[in-house]
Structure formats: C-alpha cells, structure tokens
C-alpha cells in the first residue's frame, strides 16, 4: 500500500509544481497585456489563471499534503531525520508561495496588480529552487 501512496504523492507533486511553474508565467503575460491596455487578453488570462489555480493547483496541493502526511504516519522515524526537516520546511515555503499566487490572482482579477512582467519572471523561478532541494533531499537523504 505504501508504494501506491508514494506513487500518487509523486503524481500530485508533479502536477502541483507544473501548475506553480505555469501560473506565474500567465502572470507575466497578464501584466504585459495590462501594460498594453489589451482588455480582451486580460479577461482571457484572468479566466485561465482562475481555472488553473482552482482546478489543478489547489487540488494537487491538497492531495500532496494528505498523501505526504499518510507516508509520514506510516514511517514516523523519518521525522527524526534532519533531511526531512529541511524538506518539510521547503514544502512549507512552497505552500506559502502557493498562497501568494492566490493573492496575485485576486489582484489581477480586480485589476489592482501593479507588479511588472519582469517581477513575475523572477517570481516564476522561486519554486525551481525549492523543487531542486526537495528532490535532492528525498533521493540522497544526506543527513
């Protein structure tokens, strides 16, 4: 049973991270459309952002956290290992990032977001750093 849970946890992780890579990219395009005054494109991006966040990103995060919690319940000694503490800290940072994405989603929907497309290009790279750390820690278990 554990391997099934782990497999679905990994599927949820891939789905969640893919959405977290794509949503800020949509913000780049949305900010560009806003700067160009393209209201039709802005409406299109608002719809895409909402559907991505609610239909893919949120369910994937919930599944990942539930399945990860079940795995920790099944193998509680991982909580005594340093690599797991760092990994869980990185996951907590990704959850915070996820919620910051919601703030920007609401700001764009209300046409109140003033961040530049350049800002969102940089913002888009932050989950990559966490992902690298999480994968390396989970595979190598260095400490």
XYZ file of C-alpha atoms in Angstrom:
143
model
C 0.000 0.000 0.000
C 2.862 2.372 0.828
C 4.193 2.308 -2.760
C 0.746 3.247 -4.124
C 0.568 6.182 -1.742
C 4.097 7.232 -2.703
C 3.280 6.990 -6.414
C 0.200 9.186 -6.064
C 2.159 11.581 -3.846
C 4.719 11.963 -6.648
C 1.969 12.451 -9.246
C 0.413 15.170 -7.067
C 3.845 16.783 -6.645
C 4.477 16.878 -10.391
C 1.014 18.298 -11.055
C 1.281 20.903 -8.303
C 4.724 22.080 -9.370
C 3.724 22.196 -13.035
C 0.829 24.467 -12.097
C 3.115 26.606 -9.920
C 5.514 26.988 -12.839
C 2.722 27.895 -15.254
C 0.583 30.266 -13.176
C 3.310 32.911 -12.680
C 4.090 32.625 -16.400
C 0.455 33.540 -17.037
C 1.016 36.489 -14.703
C 3.895 37.600 -16.947
C 1.564 37.589 -19.950
C -1.261 39.190 -17.964
C 1.000 42.048 -16.798
C 2.175 42.556 -20.371
C -1.430 42.671 -21.639
C -2.301 45.109 -18.851
C 0.615 47.378 -19.809
C -0.545 47.281 -23.442
C -4.159 48.012 -22.472
C -5.406 44.775 -24.045
C -8.597 44.225 -22.032
C -9.655 41.156 -24.026
C -6.371 39.387 -23.280
C -6.599 40.447 -19.636
C -10.045 38.842 -19.336
C -8.740 35.688 -21.023
C -5.766 35.448 -18.640
C -7.997 36.051 -15.623
C -10.113 33.056 -16.626
C -7.102 30.847 -17.315
C -5.467 31.793 -14.015
C -8.621 31.065 -12.018
C -9.169 27.677 -13.677
C -5.535 26.654 -13.239
C -5.480 27.670 -9.578
C -8.831 26.180 -8.572
C -8.939 23.175 -10.879
C -5.354 21.934 -10.791
C -3.120 23.771 -8.353
C -5.314 23.647 -5.246
C -6.458 20.001 -5.574
C -2.881 18.909 -6.306
C -1.535 20.662 -3.222
C -4.235 19.156 -1.016
C -3.575 15.658 -2.389
C 0.184 16.081 -1.969
C -0.150 17.197 1.658
C -2.605 14.443 2.573
C -0.554 11.718 0.897
C 2.685 13.051 2.373
C 1.051 13.076 5.802
C -0.031 9.467 5.354
C 3.510 8.475 4.386
C 4.883 10.192 7.496
C 2.272 8.384 9.579
C 3.372 5.059 8.069
C 7.096 5.795 8.516
C 7.271 8.107 11.556
C 11.029 7.681 12.073
C 11.610 9.997 9.087
C 10.598 12.850 11.370
C 13.756 12.241 13.395
C 15.994 12.749 10.338
C 17.443 16.152 9.502
C 16.865 15.925 5.758
C 13.135 15.517 6.368
C 13.022 18.666 8.493
C 14.645 20.664 5.699
C 12.366 19.058 3.105
C 9.251 19.886 5.120
C 10.494 23.464 5.529
C 10.832 23.739 1.745
C 7.336 22.281 1.316
C 6.010 24.862 3.791
C 7.681 27.600 1.721
C 6.006 26.222 -1.411
C 2.634 26.267 0.364
C 3.289 29.921 1.246
C 4.247 30.599 -2.400
C 1.027 28.887 -3.464
C -0.962 31.321 -1.311
C 0.988 34.317 -2.593
C -0.068 33.181 -6.072
C -3.676 33.405 -4.863
C -3.089 36.987 -3.705
C -1.813 37.924 -7.169
C -4.679 36.031 -8.805
C -7.189 38.113 -6.836
C -5.297 41.331 -7.575
C -5.281 40.627 -11.316
C -8.992 39.714 -11.263
C -9.750 43.043 -9.544
C -7.335 44.865 -11.880
C -5.273 46.021 -8.905
C -1.993 44.202 -9.519
C 0.788 46.660 -10.205
C 3.714 44.208 -10.382
C 5.686 44.207 -13.623
C 6.122 41.341 -16.044
C 9.830 41.381 -15.091
C 8.895 40.856 -11.433
C 6.792 37.832 -12.376
C 9.616 36.395 -14.487
C 11.773 36.340 -11.355
C 8.881 35.231 -9.125
C 8.345 32.313 -11.530
C 11.807 30.902 -10.747
C 11.396 30.587 -6.966
C 9.678 27.161 -6.941
C 12.542 25.733 -9.004
C 14.947 26.299 -6.117
C 12.612 24.575 -3.658
C 11.996 21.698 -6.078
C 15.716 21.082 -6.520
C 16.206 20.986 -2.778
C 13.238 18.716 -2.156
C 14.241 16.195 -4.816
C 17.889 16.121 -3.734
C 16.932 15.693 -0.082
C 14.343 12.976 -0.781
C 16.665 10.976 -3.016
C 20.044 11.460 -1.305
C 18.877 11.745 2.329
C 22.227 13.421 3.109
C 21.800 13.830 6.877
